[in-house]
Rosetta silent file (secondary structure, phi, psi, omega in degrees, C-alpha in Angstrom):
SEQUENCE: XXXXXXXXXXXXXXXXXXXXXXXXXXXXXXXXXXXXXXXXXXXXXXXXXXXXXXXXXXXXXXXXXXXXXXXXXXXXXXXXXXXXXXXXXXXXXXXXXXXXXXXXXXXXXXXXXXXXXXXXXXXXXXXXXXXXXXXXXXXXXXXXXXXXXXXXXXXXXXXXXXXXXXXXXXXXXXXXXXXXXXXXXXXXXXXXXXXXXXXXXXXXXXXXXXXXXXXXXXXXXXXXXXXXXXXXXXXXXXXX
SCORE:     score description
SCORE:     0.000 S_00000001
   1 L     0.000  128.362 -179.977   10.379    3.029   -6.412 S_00000001
   2 E  -113.185  123.482  179.095    9.673    6.024   -4.174 S_00000001
   3 E   -94.725  136.749 -176.846   10.278    9.510   -5.526 S_00000001
   4 E  -124.628  144.604  175.401   11.109   12.210   -3.035 S_00000001
   5 E  -141.732  161.908 -174.104   11.055   16.001   -3.180 S_00000001
   6 E   -64.926  140.120  176.350   11.590   18.715   -0.613 S_00000001
   7 L  -145.339   86.123 -173.077    8.746   19.439    1.810 S_00000001
   8 L   -60.500  -27.919 -176.031    9.803   21.963    4.501 S_00000001
   9 L   -93.030   12.674 -175.482    6.459   21.834    6.327 S_00000001
  10 H   -61.473  -39.021 -178.304    6.411   18.036    6.665 S_00000001
  11 H   -63.255  -44.293  178.828    7.240   18.097   10.385 S_00000001
  12 H   -63.142  -40.341  179.647    4.361   20.445   11.188 S_00000001
  13 H   -64.530  -41.013 -179.393    1.991   18.343    9.090 S_00000001
  14 H   -65.191  -40.155  178.561    3.080   15.151   10.824 S_00000001
  15 H   -64.536  -41.860 -179.565    2.555   16.707   14.266 S_00000001
  16 H   -63.016  -37.000 -178.166   -0.895   17.962   13.294 S_00000001
  17 H   -75.781  -14.665 -177.387   -1.916   14.534   12.062 S_00000001
  18 L   -68.469  -21.010  173.351   -0.817   12.866   15.303 S_00000001
  19 L    67.918 -140.963 -174.853   -4.066   14.031   16.957 S_00000001
  20 L  -102.031   35.919 -179.227   -4.699   13.314   20.631 S_00000001
  21 L   -79.093  171.433  176.338   -2.360   10.349   20.933 S_00000001
  22 L   -70.480  165.923  179.596    0.162    9.807   23.710 S_00000001
  23 H   -58.793  -41.342  179.937    3.637   11.305   23.455 S_00000001
  24 H   -63.238  -42.451 -179.328    5.077    7.886   22.591 S_00000001
  25 H   -69.429  -37.944  176.603    2.514    7.336   19.852 S_00000001
  26 H   -60.743  -44.933 -179.739    3.054   10.844   18.465 S_00000001
  27 H   -62.097  -40.139  179.682    6.787   10.191   18.286 S_00000001
  28 H   -64.836  -42.720  179.982    6.207    6.880   16.548 S_00000001
  29 H   -65.042  -43.022  179.330    3.894    8.434   13.966 S_00000001
  30 H   -64.623  -42.917  179.164    6.308   11.283   13.255 S_00000001
  31 H   -62.226  -40.296 -179.832    9.225    8.869   12.995 S_00000001
  32 H   -64.007  -41.558 -176.432    7.254    6.672   10.630 S_00000001
  33 H   -73.181  -35.446 -176.005    6.342    9.594    8.380 S_00000001
  34 H   -95.746  -21.686 -179.495    9.802   11.161    8.347 S_00000001
  35 L    61.895 -158.387  177.166   11.911    8.020    8.611 S_00000001
  36 L   -92.426    6.169 -179.877   15.646    8.412    9.122 S_00000001
  37 L  -100.969 -170.929  177.904   15.830   10.813    6.203 S_00000001
  38 L   -78.023  174.237 -175.536   14.870   14.467    5.927 S_00000001
  39 L   -75.539   85.827 -174.845   11.232   15.618    5.862 S_00000001
  40 E  -104.869  150.813  166.696   10.468   14.596    2.282 S_00000001
  41 E   -76.039  156.040 -177.071    7.299   14.246    0.287 S_00000001
  42 E  -136.440  146.066  172.396    6.772   10.761   -1.125 S_00000001
  43 E  -142.922  131.451 -179.919    5.084    9.193   -4.095 S_00000001
  44 E  -101.347  132.940  176.459    4.989    5.493   -4.847 S_00000001
  45 L  -129.292  141.641  178.664    4.951    4.236   -8.414 S_00000001
  46 L   -94.595  107.861  179.258    4.755    0.670   -9.682 S_00000001
  47 L   -79.682  -36.041  179.602    7.387    0.238  -12.381 S_00000001
  48 L  -150.831  141.111  179.764    6.726   -3.507  -12.787 S_00000001
  49 E   -67.289  144.851  178.742    4.212   -5.908  -11.262 S_00000001
  50 L   -84.517  112.747 -176.667    5.548   -8.325   -8.668 S_00000001
  51 L   -80.115  -14.551 -176.267    5.164  -11.821  -10.095 S_00000001
  52 L   -99.375  -21.511 -176.471    6.136  -13.547   -6.833 S_00000001
  53 E  -106.425  122.747 -179.646    3.939  -11.676   -4.322 S_00000001
  54 E  -114.952  158.870  179.219    0.194  -12.260   -4.404 S_00000001
  55 E   -96.762  114.633  178.484   -2.687  -10.733   -2.435 S_00000001
  56 E   -81.305  -40.694 -179.009   -4.472  -13.315   -0.294 S_00000001
  57 E  -146.796  148.380  172.348   -6.936  -10.898    1.309 S_00000001
  58 E  -142.129  147.071 -177.762   -7.786   -7.213    1.112 S_00000001
  59 E  -160.865  156.614  168.559  -10.231   -5.193    3.172 S_00000001
  60 E  -113.633  123.675  179.559  -11.223   -1.752    4.350 S_00000001
  61 E  -105.196  128.713  179.983  -11.911   -1.558    8.074 S_00000001
  62 E  -114.845  148.896  178.899  -14.017    1.339    9.332 S_00000001
  63 E  -162.865 -174.023 -178.684  -14.450    2.609   12.867 S_00000001
  64 L   -65.544  -23.123 -179.802  -14.839    5.729   14.961 S_00000001
  65 L   -88.087    1.342 -179.611  -11.177    6.539   14.328 S_00000001
  66 E   123.358 -144.927 -179.403  -11.548    6.507   10.549 S_00000001
  67 E  -133.371  148.357  177.528  -10.743    3.820    7.981 S_00000001
  68 E  -129.345  143.501  175.110   -7.802    1.493    7.426 S_00000001
  69 E  -100.474  135.898 -175.501   -6.747   -0.473    4.362 S_00000001
  70 E  -129.721  134.751  173.621   -5.487   -4.011    4.982 S_00000001
  71 E  -127.966  140.021  167.235   -3.652   -6.467    2.739 S_00000001
  72 E  -109.256  119.968 -174.072   -2.486   -9.998    3.434 S_00000001
  73 E  -111.315  148.892  176.792    0.423  -10.760    1.121 S_00000001
  74 E  -129.320  129.971  174.278    2.142  -14.032    0.213 S_00000001
  75 E   -92.572  107.465 -175.761    5.624  -14.442   -1.229 S_00000001
  76 L   -83.078   -6.100  179.353    5.330  -17.526   -3.427 S_00000001
  77 L   -97.460  171.012  178.622    9.061  -17.578   -4.206 S_00000001
  78 L   -85.710  -11.660 -174.868   11.972  -18.788   -2.080 S_00000001
  79 L   -89.415  133.165  173.432   13.731  -15.424   -2.254 S_00000001
  80 E   -71.065  139.346  178.203   13.297  -12.788    0.449 S_00000001
  81 E  -118.381  145.777  174.712   12.269   -9.394   -0.909 S_00000001
  82 E  -119.008  156.454  171.537   12.832   -5.927    0.510 S_00000001
  83 E    52.555   58.133 -179.391   11.171   -2.573   -0.202 S_00000001
  84 E   -85.102  115.484 -179.106    8.104   -3.904   -2.000 S_00000001
  85 E   -69.017  139.930  178.997    6.113   -0.958   -3.447 S_00000001
  86 E  -133.509  122.116  175.176    2.378   -0.966   -2.690 S_00000001
  87 E  -117.136  125.261  179.289   -0.154    1.354   -4.320 S_00000001
  88 E  -120.334  150.050  173.279   -3.757    1.236   -3.113 S_00000001
  89 E  -134.303  129.537  178.099   -6.916    2.983   -4.288 S_00000001
  90 E  -104.861  140.355 -177.995  -10.166    3.016   -2.306 S_00000001
  91 E  -120.240  149.521  175.043  -13.549    3.444   -4.013 S_00000001
  92 L   -87.453 -176.761 -174.944  -16.947    4.457   -2.671 S_00000001
  93 L   -63.528  -23.825  179.673  -20.216    2.615   -3.330 S_00000001
  94 L   -86.443   -3.807 -179.404  -20.708    4.452   -6.634 S_00000001
  95 L    92.010    7.467  179.472  -17.302    3.327   -7.926 S_00000001
  96 L   -85.016  134.592  175.958  -15.615    6.698   -7.502 S_00000001
  97 E   -69.803  123.273 -176.509  -12.003    6.727   -6.327 S_00000001
  98 E  -117.281   -7.950  178.968  -11.953    8.546   -2.976 S_00000001
  99 E  -161.004  141.422  168.499   -8.447    7.785   -1.684 S_00000001
 100 E  -144.714  146.633  175.411   -5.038    6.681   -2.903 S_00000001
 101 L   -86.106   -1.318  177.305   -1.696    6.446   -1.129 S_00000001
 102 L   -87.162   62.515 -174.214   -0.024    7.413   -4.419 S_00000001
 103 L  -130.818  127.310  176.538   -0.140   11.080   -3.459 S_00000001
 104 L   -70.116  132.050  177.960    2.711   13.546   -3.234 S_00000001
 105 L   153.682  156.426 -175.816    2.779   15.213    0.155 S_00000001
 106 L   -67.554  -16.827 -179.261    4.245   14.941    3.639 S_00000001
 107 L   -93.226    2.828 -179.024    1.217   13.009    4.918 S_00000001
 108 L   -67.452  138.986  173.710    1.575   10.212    2.325 S_00000001
 109 L   -64.905  164.961 -178.057    2.123    6.712    3.748 S_00000001
 110 L   -61.777  -32.864  176.006    5.436    5.044    2.973 S_00000001
 111 L    72.360   34.502  177.279    3.722    2.904    0.334 S_00000001
 112 E  -160.628  161.592  168.592    5.828   -0.207    0.758 S_00000001
 113 E  -109.038  122.132 -169.806    6.477   -3.355    2.758 S_00000001
 114 E   -76.116  -22.675 -177.208   10.122   -3.287    3.795 S_00000001
 115 E  -155.318  132.403  174.878   10.667   -7.038    4.217 S_00000001
 116 E  -145.242  112.912 -177.102    8.905  -10.254    3.167 S_00000001
 117 L   -68.793  159.719  177.315   10.668  -13.594    3.567 S_00000001
 118 L   -64.838  141.857 -179.399   10.473  -16.327    0.960 S_00000001
 119 L    53.103   38.284 -179.452    7.423  -18.614    1.178 S_00000001
 120 L  -126.919  161.123  173.634    5.986  -16.374    3.906 S_00000001
 121 E  -113.331  156.812 -179.455    2.850  -14.303    4.417 S_00000001
 122 E  -151.569  151.073  172.921    2.654  -10.824    5.871 S_00000001
 123 E   -95.755  147.193  173.973    0.095   -8.197    6.835 S_00000001
 124 E  -137.104  135.012 -175.546    0.307   -4.608    5.582 S_00000001
 125 E  -134.229  131.560  166.772   -1.881   -1.790    6.909 S_00000001
 126 E  -107.328  106.349 -175.511   -2.457    1.816    5.877 S_00000001
 127 L   -85.372    6.358 -173.958   -4.284    3.281    8.904 S_00000001
 128 L  -123.022   53.254  176.910   -4.878    6.664    7.272 S_00000001
 129 L   -80.739   90.766 -173.531   -7.466    6.110    4.549 S_00000001
 130 L  -101.266  129.594  179.670   -8.734    9.678    4.606 S_00000001
 131 L  -150.663  129.820  173.699  -11.569   10.796    2.357 S_00000001
 132 L  -104.646   -3.259 -175.682  -13.947   13.742    2.366 S_00000001
 133 L   -90.306  -23.135 -177.993  -15.448   12.755   -0.996 S_00000001
 134 L   172.787  164.615 -177.831  -17.226    9.561    0.063 S_00000001
 135 L   -79.851  123.713  179.712  -17.065    6.498    2.294 S_00000001
 136 L   -71.562  130.076 -179.019  -14.458    3.968    1.095 S_00000001
 137 L  -128.606  -16.143 -177.756  -15.990    0.499    0.632 S_00000001
 138 E  -136.547  142.857 -174.344  -13.768   -1.252   -1.919 S_00000001
 139 E  -122.895  133.669  173.495  -10.005   -1.585   -2.190 S_00000001
 140 E  -122.737  132.070 -176.619   -7.791   -2.193   -5.231 S_00000001
 141 E  -127.721  145.870  173.275   -4.066   -2.789   -4.726 S_00000001
 142 E  -120.453  133.216 -179.261   -1.016   -3.032   -6.971 S_00000001
 143 E  -112.903  122.969 -179.023    2.155   -4.760   -5.760 S_00000001
 144 E   -93.472  170.858  179.662    5.458   -3.794   -7.360 S_00000001
 145 L   -74.232  133.119  178.334    8.713   -5.677   -7.643 S_00000001
 146 L   -94.549 -177.599  177.864   10.942   -5.482   -4.585 S_00000001
 147 E   -81.864  136.724 -179.320   14.700   -5.682   -4.188 S_00000001
 148 E   -96.115  173.068  176.823   16.139   -9.194   -4.369 S_00000001
 149 E    82.499    6.606  179.114   19.087  -10.714   -2.548 S_00000001
 150 E   -79.209  155.290  178.371   17.852   -9.752    0.921 S_00000001
 151 L   -99.964  142.436  175.979   18.292  -12.078    3.878 S_00000001
 152 L   -70.456  151.342  179.651   15.393  -13.237    6.033 S_00000001
 153 L  -119.957  137.648  178.452   15.426  -12.101    9.657 S_00000001
 154 L   -77.784   81.709  179.178   14.287  -14.141   12.678 S_00000001
 155 E  -110.092  139.015 -179.994   11.631  -11.736   13.933 S_00000001
 156 E  -135.186  144.698  169.382    8.688  -12.812   16.073 S_00000001
 157 E  -115.694  122.575 -176.594    5.590  -11.222   17.537 S_00000001
 158 E  -130.814  173.704  177.717    4.285  -13.110   20.581 S_00000001
 159 E    56.105   38.037 -178.009    1.935  -12.648   23.527 S_00000001
 160 E   -70.723  134.604  178.196   -0.609  -10.903   21.313 S_00000001
 161 E  -155.903  151.889  179.146   -3.663   -9.560   23.132 S_00000001
 162 E  -108.014  161.437  178.659   -6.202   -6.811   22.584 S_00000001
 163 E  -170.699 -164.229  177.286   -7.551   -4.196   24.953 S_00000001
 164 E  -150.744  154.022  175.427   -8.501   -0.538   25.188 S_00000001
 165 L  -143.745 -163.703 -176.003   -7.343    2.618   26.919 S_00000001
 166 L   -67.129  -19.650  177.813   -8.092    6.356   26.781 S_00000001
 167 L   -79.715  -38.530 -178.215   -6.718    6.489   23.210 S_00000001
 168 L   148.726 -163.285  179.444   -8.898    3.629   21.953 S_00000001
 169 E   -72.222  149.295  179.426   -8.728   -0.060   21.107 S_00000001
 170 E  -147.505  161.719  168.962   -5.295   -1.616   20.704 S_00000001
 171 E  -119.739  125.388 -178.632   -3.427   -4.828   19.986 S_00000001
 172 E  -117.564  166.077  178.904   -0.339   -5.360   22.111 S_00000001
 173 E   178.943 -166.544  179.607    2.425   -7.937   22.208 S_00000001
 174 E  -120.653  130.125  176.303    6.151   -8.630   22.369 S_00000001
 175 E  -102.719  129.639 -178.831    8.564   -8.144   19.462 S_00000001
 176 E  -123.561  129.656  177.585   11.683  -10.317   19.490 S_00000001
 177 E  -102.488  105.534 -179.437   14.757   -9.886   17.321 S_00000001
 178 L   -85.790    1.999 -177.971   16.514  -13.245   17.025 S_00000001
 179 L   -90.599  168.229  178.343   19.268  -11.885   14.793 S_00000001
 180 L   -89.284    9.377  179.857   22.700  -10.644   15.757 S_00000001
 181 L  -116.187  137.787  174.130   22.032   -7.210   14.251 S_00000001
 182 L   -69.587  147.110 -178.937   20.246   -4.292   15.858 S_00000001
 183 E  -121.120  149.898  175.907   17.206   -3.107   13.919 S_00000001
 184 E  -133.725  159.633 -178.088   15.604    0.306   13.603 S_00000001
 185 E    52.292   54.841  178.401   12.286    1.621   12.325 S_00000001
 186 E   -86.525  110.582  178.580   10.534   -1.703   12.814 S_00000001
 187 E   -80.066  136.718  175.450    6.966   -1.280   11.610 S_00000001
 188 E  -110.962  117.116  173.584    4.292   -3.327   13.366 S_00000001
 189 E  -102.648  117.409 -175.956    1.217   -4.143   11.282 S_00000001
 190 E  -120.114  138.820  179.041   -1.488   -5.559   13.558 S_00000001
 191 E  -136.886  157.355  173.735   -4.875   -7.020   12.646 S_00000001
 192 E  -123.061  137.095 -176.842   -7.762   -8.737   14.421 S_00000001
 193 E  -125.833  137.988  177.140   -9.809  -11.473   12.761 S_00000001
 194 E  -133.951  117.364 -178.741  -13.224  -12.904   13.631 S_00000001
 195 L    60.875   33.059 -178.666  -14.642  -15.745   11.569 S_00000001
 196 L    79.762   -0.926 -179.391  -12.024  -15.116    8.886 S_00000001
 197 E  -101.648  137.710  178.600  -13.087  -11.470    8.595 S_00000001
 198 E   -79.329  116.137 -173.774  -10.711   -8.586    9.330 S_00000001
 199 E  -111.418  -12.046  177.951  -12.427   -6.546   12.049 S_00000001
 200 E  -157.914  151.078 -179.304   -9.631   -4.241   13.265 S_00000001
 201 E  -161.127  151.606  177.381   -6.254   -3.054   12.015 S_00000001
 202 E  -164.822  176.704 -177.688   -3.508   -0.585   12.778 S_00000001
 203 E  -142.200  140.874  176.441    0.131    0.301   12.358 S_00000001
 204 E  -144.879 -177.841 -175.273    2.805    1.440   14.785 S_00000001
 205 E  -137.014  135.577  169.476    6.582    1.795   14.965 S_00000001
 206 E  -104.022  110.099 -174.100    9.329    0.399   17.172 S_00000001
 207 E   -59.468  -37.285  179.487   12.183    2.923   16.791 S_00000001
 208 E  -151.436  148.522 -179.914   14.898    0.411   17.717 S_00000001
 209 E  -141.180  113.238 -173.452   15.167   -3.281   18.566 S_00000001
 210 L   -66.413  156.038  175.055   18.455   -4.578   19.962 S_00000001
 211 L   -59.671  132.631 -178.063   20.221   -7.668   18.644 S_00000001
 212 L    54.880   30.477 -177.556   18.797  -10.743   20.389 S_00000001
 213 L  -113.400  168.266  178.062   16.488   -8.347   22.216 S_00000001
 214 E  -134.736  153.204  175.333   12.779   -8.040   22.930 S_00000001
 215 E  -152.332  152.635  177.090   10.428   -5.146   23.547 S_00000001
 216 E   -85.299  153.627  176.871    6.722   -4.706   24.116 S_00000001
 217 E  -139.614  160.229  178.302    4.537   -2.861   21.631 S_00000001
 218 E  -144.710  119.952 -176.654    1.013   -1.498   21.507 S_00000001
 219 E  -109.693  115.911  173.575   -0.763   -0.691   18.240 S_00000001
 220 E   -69.291  130.355 -174.162   -3.829    1.542   18.295 S_00000001
 221 L  -119.223  155.002  170.882   -6.323    0.015   15.860 S_00000001
 222 E   -93.383  136.647 -174.499   -9.359    1.086   13.871 S_00000001
 223 E    97.840 -172.654 -178.266  -12.345   -1.199   14.434 S_00000001
 224 L  -119.953  115.320  178.438  -13.012   -3.503   17.363 S_00000001
 225 L   -87.558    1.507 -175.068  -10.622   -6.364   18.212 S_00000001
 226 L   -60.971  126.254  178.307  -12.727   -7.483   21.181 S_00000001
 227 L    77.331    2.127 -178.521  -13.267  -11.247   21.117 S_00000001
 228 L  -103.143  162.585  174.756  -11.220  -11.634   17.929 S_00000001
 229 E   -85.846  149.734 -175.143   -7.888  -13.345   17.338 S_00000001
 230 E  -112.550  149.582  175.241   -4.857  -11.133   16.738 S_00000001
 231 E  -142.906  154.081 -178.870   -1.989  -11.324   14.252 S_00000001
 232 E  -149.522  148.474  174.836    0.985   -9.066   13.588 S_00000001
 233 E  -119.881  134.905  175.746    3.800   -8.605   11.089 S_00000001
 234 E  -107.154  128.947 -177.446    7.152   -7.014   11.958 S_00000001
 235 E  -136.648  100.352 -179.125    8.994   -5.290    9.103 S_00000001
 236 E   -76.892  141.028  178.265   12.278   -3.481    9.834 S_00000001
 237 E   -89.864  -29.482 -173.620   13.319   -0.665    7.551 S_00000001
 238 E  -140.898  145.438  168.017   16.968   -0.488    8.608 S_00000001
 239 E   -85.086  133.236 -176.968   19.717   -2.619   10.111 S_00000001
 240 L   -75.921    0.000    0.000   21.209   -0.815   13.088 S_00000001
């Protein structure tokens, strides 16, 4: 459950946080933060633990661009779930909590995974683990109950490859919508793995994906994906 309240300065805050990214990346970040709704503050709360979704892996990835929190989730049930609440807390080496996404404010992450098919796994990434109190080294996550009765969607990420440009390291690929419905606000969670260890991660947004259509994507990541294998999860927020 996500609680929302008015935040008139959310647009300015989102623009400021976009940094020195390209125009396309700035637009994606702003769209992700504001969604298709008005510029609202957000807070995620776990009303009930999700008995069907388990955490296979969790990690904090650090790099020159900051820190990212990464979860690999598994839906052990046959039912597809939507809008799964996720609350994370990062701790420093002394055990002090230095970051949580359960924070009211226009810069708060969405705090959810919008779609997870039955008997499937998915990646989830918060690329904005910001802390001035200490370096985050340990991650604790809570997964809430999602909405039931959702239908699985034939979404694929293919042609995954890593590289770098003037913005930084990235993971790119092709997103394909095999369904007969147009999709919007498709979040791309991308990770790189080396020897089973998560070495890079990031999040980006595809504003729209046509029915039976494909589009290329590029996710700027924290960490170094060089020489590692890449994986990505596509999670649409809305049917077009």
